[in-house]
Amino acid sequence: MDRRSFMATSAAAVLAAGSVPHSSLAAAPELATSDSAQMVVPDLPGEGPPYLPVATLNGWSAPSRFKDGWREFHLVAEPVERELAPGMKAFLWGYNGQSPGPTLECVEGDKVRIFVTNRLPEHTTIHWHGILLPAGMDGVGGLNQPQIKPGETYVYEFEMKKSGTFMYHPHADEMVQMAMGMMGFLVVHPKDIEQHKVDRDFVFLLNAFDIDPGAYTPKINTMLDFNLWAWNSRVFPGIDHFVIRQGDRVRIRMGNLTMTNHPIHMHGYHFEVTCTDGGWVPEGARWPEVTVDVAIGQMRAFEFIADAPGDWAIHCHKAHHTMNAMGHDVPTMIGVDHRGIAKRIVQLQPDYMVMGERGMADMGEMEMELPNNTLPMMTGWGQFGAIEMGGMFSVVKVRENQPHRDFSDPGWYDYPHGTVAYKAMT
Amino acid sequence: MTKPRQRNRPFAGGLALAGALALGACATPNEEAGFEHVSALVSARASDVPPVWYRTDESRAQADDQVRGILSRPMTRNAAIKLAFLRNPAVQASLAEIGISEADVAQAGRIENPVISFESVATHGLLEINRQVMISVLSLATLGGRQEIARNEAEKTRYRTALQVVGIANDVSTAWIEAVSARERAAMMDRIFKSAKAADDLTRKLAEAGSMTELDQARIKAALAEIAGQRGRLLASARMARERLVRAMGVWGEEIRFKLPWLLPTPPGRPKRFGDLEVTAVSKRLDIEAARKDVQAMKEKWGLSGFTSIVNLLDLGLNWDTERERDGADTSTNNLKGFELEFAIPIFDPGDAKRSRAKWAYMQAVEELKSLAISARSEVREAYIGYRSKLELAHHYQRTLVPLRARISEEELLRYNGMLSSVFDLLGATQDHARASIMAIDAKRDFWMADAHMDAVLLAGSIAAMPDADETVVANAGDGQKH
């Protein structure tokens, strides 16, 4: 075959492919990836309409570039390694090096073009949850588009019609791919920067895994029996703290891609729910909460003025969601004095130690040898002792002297004298 | 015992030749040589432990010190064989065969005693005195043949005796292996029992605190009951096996209080090199050697029967007669000398039946030797397969299975530490570990039995193999742990 006919053949092949992109992979923006679970808050945008970038817990925002009036992103779907917390890592699927994928930030009215390259072993798509767009861009494999086969790059193009709180996730082999950790946040900022303005804007997704203690890969057939409950694929004590300057107006946004609902409770404040993935809540309709329940597939954002300084717990109020992997078929040992029997058990298994007699607090306090790649069920240390938590738990740190737009961890709160619960004299 | 001494009787010259011959061909029972031979045969096949034959009362007393030494320490397999050799009357009974056969050899070297007859007849005036000496010329003529036969028979007896003694040593060996392994097994079962007991005690405390249902309690108790039953059975088996060892060694009284080691020795890392098994068996086995001597003896007998079937009586008599007649005052004396020859004429019985019989006895012995050799070759091949396969199995359980169960037990502990599993799961894992150890103990026992059997069929005789350890005894009981 001579050169001319080869070129003709390949052009014909491209034309025959169906969805003809006027841009090809070669035209996609350069891929940016992340290899850590560090929170990286982007600087104010250099070009395009202005907005205040969000802080993604244990994550980052994808860079974008402008080309002929379109804001372009490049996502690559690939297997990743994610540390869930120090001491445990998981083999997941995600985007651009991590699970969850990078947060996509844009502005109401933007024409957005997203290149999606598939490096997974199977086909995939991306669905833009909550975004109003042409049906063909909705990303349900088989229904709106052919699936993106491994090695292929597809392009999504649509205009952001409304500002709000959204997310993206696969819609091909959806249960498996979400069980493996594929998801990411999507924020559309208002055209007018003064509208819905806040000083700090935190975003995260709720996800869950079923990983056997000692294994690394989640079980993908699990329907309800998850054992690791995560925010942005991190568990306590690995979840970033919400660092806030006292007096800031704060918005915290979350989306639920687990298989159950989560009542997210923040201590210390009464807040108002101001946004869902269906839109902003009108001022008169903003309802007050201390615990906002997020059902499966829902997103919620709440706002408050951070006028109470201190270290405030924020967590899912389902008690077993603030635990890492637990044993469920374990009999209750409370009140059972079995030290005598323990001596005999030690003769059979020399490293045995009595546990559970006084509750489970031992777990948090004793440093026991665990199976490989396994986190203690309850762990974490504060300035007063063991915190005994896991899973969906973090701390809201409000400090008087925290600099503006500075998210570096200030350490534990220095409680003013006389404001800490104290032991009564006997 | 004192050896009978030959005394020369003063006969006339005609008998001097016979006398000289008798002297030269005369053999005394050589028990010492017989025993030395048997002892060498036995100790080469009984772990270099030599047998002891008590022929005097002092030698029995000397043994007491050795016995005391054996009883003061845990008794190894060789010590058990030694104790049997020192004390088992069955060994002495076997060794007595040497005395019997050596006596037969000596007897074969004897010529029949001469018969002397003396007659005195008196009638009126006449006195006749007849004196006769009769010797069996046949017994003289057949002396060499009979001695050869007797020596072969004696050789055969040595091998048979050695085989019997080695058989006793082999019985002691297998009984010792069985007794020690039964003890080891029972001790490991005890571990399982302790674990199940701990689980049971724990359930009682849990029930008191309200944390366990009656159903779960009953399940764990049932598991304990099953395990307790198995433990009882193994303990009883161990004691009975010990008694069988007592019986094999033939001891009684205080001497049944020997100590046994806790463990069977570890099997060797590599199998022994045996060289050419079939050649060794056919040339060295005691029963085959004995059969060879048997063939030899039958051949001699057949040969001798060629002569004795025709000449079965040949006596030579020498007579002196004195006649004294009194006639009034005259006394006349007559001295007569003469000889007599007696023999039977093979008319009615040409002796062919006797020859035929001897021939067939010989043919039979030949065929029996062949049959024995063919069986022996197959026996060693079979024993070798058993030996190699059981060694590998013992290694497999000890080096692969048991460490895996130990690892499982460790991992189960880590899960327990993480409150991911319960104490019952942990105890269940220790029990599984102990069960795997019992399988390893049984495989070890089976190997040592195969080892003893290999030595037996290679060098001694056709001794039946011991059956393998009964695995069903420890089959998974106590699954009620996992409620």
PDB file of N, CA and C in Angstrom, chain B residues 420-475:
ATOM      1  N   LEU B 420     -11.517  -8.275  65.159  1.00  0.00           N
ATOM      2  CA  LEU B 420     -12.212  -8.676  63.942  1.00  0.00           C
ATOM      3  C   LEU B 420     -12.759 -10.081  64.069  1.00  0.00           C
ATOM      4  N   SER B 421     -12.210 -10.851  65.005  1.00  0.00           N
ATOM      5  CA  SER B 421     -12.752 -12.189  65.246  1.00  0.00           C
ATOM      6  C   SER B 421     -12.719 -12.435  66.743  1.00  0.00           C
ATOM      7  N   SER B 422     -13.382 -13.518  67.148  1.00  0.00           N
ATOM      8  CA  SER B 422     -13.573 -13.731  68.580  1.00  0.00           C
ATOM      9  C   SER B 422     -12.540 -14.709  69.130  1.00  0.00           C
ATOM     10  N   VAL B 423     -12.530 -14.833  70.449  1.00  0.00           N
ATOM     11  CA  VAL B 423     -11.657 -15.799  71.113  1.00  0.00           C
ATOM     12  C   VAL B 423     -11.956 -17.207  70.609  1.00  0.00           C
ATOM     13  N   PHE B 424     -13.209 -17.484  70.292  1.00  0.00           N
ATOM     14  CA  PHE B 424     -13.572 -18.830  69.848  1.00  0.00           C
ATOM     15  C   PHE B 424     -12.921 -19.152  68.515  1.00  0.00           C
ATOM     16  N   ASP B 425     -12.850 -18.140  67.626  1.00  0.00           N
ATOM     17  CA  ASP B 425     -12.156 -18.369  66.356  1.00  0.00           C
ATOM     18  C   ASP B 425     -10.699 -18.672  66.615  1.00  0.00           C
ATOM     19  N   LEU B 426     -10.136 -17.943  67.585  1.00  0.00           N
ATOM     20  CA  LEU B 426      -8.733 -18.145  67.923  1.00  0.00           C
ATOM     21  C   LEU B 426      -8.498 -19.563  68.440  1.00  0.00           C
ATOM     22  N   LEU B 427      -9.360 -19.995  69.372  1.00  0.00           N
ATOM     23  CA  LEU B 427      -9.211 -21.330  69.931  1.00  0.00           C
ATOM     24  C   LEU B 427      -9.425 -22.379  68.858  1.00  0.00           C
ATOM     25  N   GLY B 428     -10.385 -22.127  67.964  1.00  0.00           N
ATOM     26  CA  GLY B 428     -10.604 -23.055  66.861  1.00  0.00           C
ATOM     27  C   GLY B 428      -9.343 -23.216  66.026  1.00  0.00           C
ATOM     28  N   ALA B 429      -8.641 -22.102  65.805  1.00  0.00           N
ATOM     29  CA  ALA B 429      -7.417 -22.186  65.013  1.00  0.00           C
ATOM     30  C   ALA B 429      -6.346 -22.990  65.741  1.00  0.00           C
ATOM     31  N   THR B 430      -6.252 -22.840  67.077  1.00  0.00           N
ATOM     32  CA  THR B 430      -5.237 -23.625  67.795  1.00  0.00           C
ATOM     33  C   THR B 430      -5.590 -25.100  67.720  1.00  0.00           C
ATOM     34  N   GLN B 431      -6.890 -25.402  67.730  1.00  0.00           N
ATOM     35  CA  GLN B 431      -7.278 -26.807  67.640  1.00  0.00           C
ATOM     36  C   GLN B 431      -6.938 -27.383  66.270  1.00  0.00           C
ATOM     37  N   ASP B 432      -7.200 -26.605  65.240  1.00  0.00           N
ATOM     38  CA  ASP B 432      -6.854 -27.075  63.889  1.00  0.00           C
ATOM     39  C   ASP B 432      -5.358 -27.298  63.778  1.00  0.00           C
ATOM     40  N   HIS B 433      -4.592 -26.424  64.412  1.00  0.00           N
ATOM     41  CA  HIS B 433      -3.140 -26.567  64.413  1.00  0.00           C
ATOM     42  C   HIS B 433      -2.758 -27.886  65.073  1.00  0.00           C
ATOM     43  N   ALA B 434      -3.369 -28.182  66.225  1.00  0.00           N
ATOM     44  CA  ALA B 434      -3.042 -29.420  66.919  1.00  0.00           C
ATOM     45  C   ALA B 434      -3.476 -30.629  66.095  1.00  0.00           C
ATOM     46  N   ARG B 435      -4.603 -30.522  65.415  1.00  0.00           N
ATOM     47  CA  ARG B 435      -5.043 -31.651  64.581  1.00  0.00           C
ATOM     48  C   ARG B 435      -4.054 -31.913  63.462  1.00  0.00           C
ATOM     49  N   ALA B 436      -3.554 -30.846  62.873  1.00  0.00           N
ATOM     50  CA  ALA B 436      -2.550 -31.029  61.823  1.00  0.00           C
ATOM     51  C   ALA B 436      -1.300 -31.668  62.410  1.00  0.00           C
ATOM     52  N   SER B 437      -0.958 -31.273  63.653  1.00  0.00           N
ATOM     53  CA  SER B 437       0.201 -31.885  64.299  1.00  0.00           C
ATOM     54  C   SER B 437      -0.023 -33.376  64.504  1.00  0.00           C
ATOM     55  N   ILE B 438      -1.250 -33.767  64.820  1.00  0.00           N
ATOM     56  CA  ILE B 438      -1.521 -35.195  64.986  1.00  0.00           C
ATOM     57  C   ILE B 438      -1.343 -35.921  63.657  1.00  0.00           C
ATOM     58  N   MET B 439      -1.772 -35.292  62.590  1.00  0.00           N
ATOM     59  CA  MET B 439      -1.549 -35.930  61.284  1.00  0.00           C
ATOM     60  C   MET B 439      -0.058 -36.101  61.030  1.00  0.00           C
ATOM     61  N   ALA B 440       0.722 -35.103  61.445  1.00  0.00           N
ATOM     62  CA  ALA B 440       2.169 -35.203  61.257  1.00  0.00           C
ATOM     63  C   ALA B 440       2.749 -36.312  62.131  1.00  0.00           C
ATOM     64  N   ILE B 441       2.235 -36.444  63.354  1.00  0.00           N
ATOM     65  CA  ILE B 441       2.710 -37.513  64.244  1.00  0.00           C
ATOM     66  C   ILE B 441       2.399 -38.875  63.627  1.00  0.00           C
ATOM     67  N   ASP B 442       1.187 -39.020  63.110  1.00  0.00           N
ATOM     68  CA  ASP B 442       0.802 -40.298  62.499  1.00  0.00           C
ATOM     69  C   ASP B 442       1.670 -40.608  61.296  1.00  0.00           C
ATOM     70  N   ALA B 443       1.965 -39.580  60.501  1.00  0.00           N
ATOM     71  CA  ALA B 443       2.797 -39.801  59.322  1.00  0.00           C
ATOM     72  C   ALA B 443       4.205 -40.197  59.746  1.00  0.00           C
ATOM     73  N   LYS B 444       4.670 -39.607  60.848  1.00  0.00           N
ATOM     74  CA  LYS B 444       6.003 -39.939  61.356  1.00  0.00           C
ATOM     75  C   LYS B 444       6.019 -41.400  61.799  1.00  0.00           C
ATOM     76  N   ARG B 445       4.962 -41.818  62.515  1.00  0.00           N
ATOM     77  CA  ARG B 445       4.872 -43.195  62.971  1.00  0.00           C
ATOM     78  C   ARG B 445       4.854 -44.153  61.776  1.00  0.00           C
ATOM     79  N   ASP B 446       4.040 -43.798  60.785  1.00  0.00           N
ATOM     80  CA  ASP B 446       3.947 -44.664  59.613  1.00  0.00           C
ATOM     81  C   ASP B 446       5.294 -44.800  58.935  1.00  0.00           C
ATOM     82  N   PHE B 447       6.067 -43.700  58.929  1.00  0.00           N
ATOM     83  CA  PHE B 447       7.390 -43.793  58.306  1.00  0.00           C
ATOM     84  C   PHE B 447       8.275 -44.770  59.061  1.00  0.00           C
ATOM     85  N   TRP B 448       8.334 -44.630  60.397  1.00  0.00           N
ATOM     86  CA  TRP B 448       9.243 -45.494  61.153  1.00  0.00           C
ATOM     87  C   TRP B 448       8.825 -46.956  61.036  1.00  0.00           C
ATOM     88  N   MET B 449       7.520 -47.217  60.974  1.00  0.00           N
ATOM     89  CA  MET B 449       7.054 -48.582  60.744  1.00  0.00           C
ATOM     90  C   MET B 449       7.542 -49.080  59.384  1.00  0.00           C
ATOM     91  N   ALA B 450       7.438 -48.204  58.377  1.00  0.00           N
ATOM     92  CA  ALA B 450       7.885 -48.610  57.043  1.00  0.00           C
ATOM     93  C   ALA B 450       9.384 -48.859  57.036  1.00  0.00           C
ATOM     94  N   ASP B 451      10.106 -48.078  57.814  1.00  0.00           N
ATOM     95  CA  ASP B 451      11.562 -48.230  57.920  1.00  0.00           C
ATOM     96  C   ASP B 451      11.908 -49.584  58.537  1.00  0.00           C
ATOM     97  N   ALA B 452      11.208 -49.935  59.639  1.00  0.00           N
ATOM     98  CA  ALA B 452      11.457 -51.219  60.289  1.00  0.00           C
ATOM     99  C   ALA B 452      11.078 -52.364  59.348  1.00  0.00           C
ATOM    100  N   HIS B 453       9.972 -52.188  58.652  1.00  0.00           N
ATOM    101  CA  HIS B 453       9.513 -53.229  57.737  1.00  0.00           C
ATOM    102  C   HIS B 453      10.508 -53.428  56.595  1.00  0.00           C
ATOM    103  N   MET B 454      11.057 -52.312  56.108  1.00  0.00           N
ATOM    104  CA  MET B 454      12.043 -52.387  55.030  1.00  0.00           C
ATOM    105  C   MET B 454      13.232 -53.220  55.470  1.00  0.00           C
ATOM    106  N   ASP B 455      13.761 -52.912  56.649  1.00  0.00           N
ATOM    107  CA  ASP B 455      14.913 -53.674  57.138  1.00  0.00           C
ATOM    108  C   ASP B 455      14.559 -55.142  57.295  1.00  0.00           C
ATOM    109  N   ALA B 456      13.344 -55.393  57.781  1.00  0.00           N
ATOM    110  CA  ALA B 456      12.939 -56.774  58.028  1.00  0.00           C
ATOM    111  C   ALA B 456      12.873 -57.571  56.728  1.00  0.00           C
ATOM    112  N   VAL B 457      12.171 -57.057  55.731  1.00  0.00           N
ATOM    113  CA  VAL B 457      12.004 -57.870  54.519  1.00  0.00           C
ATOM    114  C   VAL B 457      13.255 -57.851  53.653  1.00  0.00           C
ATOM    115  N   LEU B 458      14.161 -56.936  53.939  1.00  0.00           N
ATOM    116  CA  LEU B 458      15.386 -56.894  53.148  1.00  0.00           C
ATOM    117  C   LEU B 458      16.408 -57.896  53.659  1.00  0.00           C
ATOM    118  N   LEU B 459      16.512 -58.011  54.993  1.00  0.00           N
ATOM    119  CA  LEU B 459      17.607 -58.772  55.548  1.00  0.00           C
ATOM    120  C   LEU B 459      17.166 -59.965  56.386  1.00  0.00           C
ATOM    121  N   ALA B 460      15.916 -59.995  56.810  1.00  0.00           N
ATOM    122  CA  ALA B 460      15.515 -61.051  57.740  1.00  0.00           C
ATOM    123  C   ALA B 460      14.586 -62.048  57.064  1.00  0.00           C
ATOM    124  N   GLY B 461      13.301 -61.707  56.973  1.00  0.00           N
ATOM    125  CA  GLY B 461      12.381 -62.679  56.405  1.00  0.00           C
ATOM    126  C   GLY B 461      11.069 -62.017  56.058  1.00  0.00           C
ATOM    127  N   SER B 462      10.066 -62.827  55.761  1.00  0.00           N
ATOM    128  CA  SER B 462       8.786 -62.274  55.335  1.00  0.00           C
ATOM    129  C   SER B 462       7.976 -61.889  56.555  1.00  0.00           C
ATOM    130  N   ILE B 463       8.137 -60.666  56.977  1.00  0.00           N
ATOM    131  CA  ILE B 463       7.404 -60.185  58.147  1.00  0.00           C
ATOM    132  C   ILE B 463       6.332 -59.236  57.634  1.00  0.00           C
ATOM    133  N   ALA B 464       5.117 -59.393  58.117  1.00  0.00           N
ATOM    134  CA  ALA B 464       4.015 -58.579  57.598  1.00  0.00           C
ATOM    135  C   ALA B 464       4.183 -57.126  58.021  1.00  0.00           C
ATOM    136  N   ALA B 465       3.731 -56.207  57.143  1.00  0.00           N
ATOM    137  CA  ALA B 465       3.808 -54.783  57.469  1.00  0.00           C
ATOM    138  C   ALA B 465       2.730 -54.419  58.478  1.00  0.00           C
ATOM    139  N   MET B 466       3.015 -53.417  59.307  1.00  0.00           N
ATOM    140  CA  MET B 466       2.026 -52.923  60.256  1.00  0.00           C
ATOM    141  C   MET B 466       1.038 -52.026  59.513  1.00  0.00           C
ATOM    142  N   PRO B 467      -0.239 -52.065  59.876  1.00  0.00           N
ATOM    143  CA  PRO B 467      -1.192 -51.169  59.211  1.00  0.00           C
ATOM    144  C   PRO B 467      -0.915 -49.715  59.600  1.00  0.00           C
ATOM    145  N   ASP B 468      -1.359 -48.780  58.723  1.00  0.00           N
ATOM    146  CA  ASP B 468      -1.160 -47.351  58.966  1.00  0.00           C
ATOM    147  C   ASP B 468      -1.989 -46.878  60.162  1.00  0.00           C
ATOM    148  N   ALA B 469      -1.607 -45.726  60.690  1.00  0.00           N
ATOM    149  CA  ALA B 469      -2.343 -45.139  61.818  1.00  0.00           C
ATOM    150  C   ALA B 469      -3.776 -44.841  61.400  1.00  0.00           C
ATOM    151  N   ASP B 470      -4.676 -45.005  62.338  1.00  0.00           N
ATOM    152  CA  ASP B 470      -6.096 -44.822  62.061  1.00  0.00           C
ATOM    153  C   ASP B 470      -6.441 -43.342  62.085  1.00  0.00           C
ATOM    154  N   GLU B 471      -6.687 -42.773  60.892  1.00  0.00           N
ATOM    155  CA  GLU B 471      -6.903 -41.325  60.817  1.00  0.00           C
ATOM    156  C   GLU B 471      -8.271 -40.913  61.292  1.00  0.00           C
ATOM    157  N   THR B 472      -9.205 -41.872  61.297  1.00  0.00           N
ATOM    158  CA  THR B 472     -10.573 -41.462  61.621  1.00  0.00           C
ATOM    159  C   THR B 472     -10.706 -41.048  63.080  1.00  0.00           C
ATOM    160  N   VAL B 473      -9.745 -41.452  63.886  1.00  0.00           N
ATOM    161  CA  VAL B 473      -9.866 -41.160  65.310  1.00  0.00           C
ATOM    162  C   VAL B 473      -9.924 -39.662  65.551  1.00  0.00           C
ATOM    163  N   VAL B 474      -9.142 -38.920  64.761  1.00  0.00           N
ATOM    164  CA  VAL B 474      -9.045 -37.494  65.054  1.00  0.00           C
ATOM    165  C   VAL B 474      -9.762 -36.664  63.995  1.00  0.00           C
ATOM    166  N   ALA B 475     -10.582 -37.324  63.193  1.00  0.00           N
ATOM    167  CA  ALA B 475     -11.300 -36.571  62.154  1.00  0.00           C
ATOM    168  C   ALA B 475     -12.102 -35.445  62.783  1.00  0.00           C
TER     169      ALA B 475
END
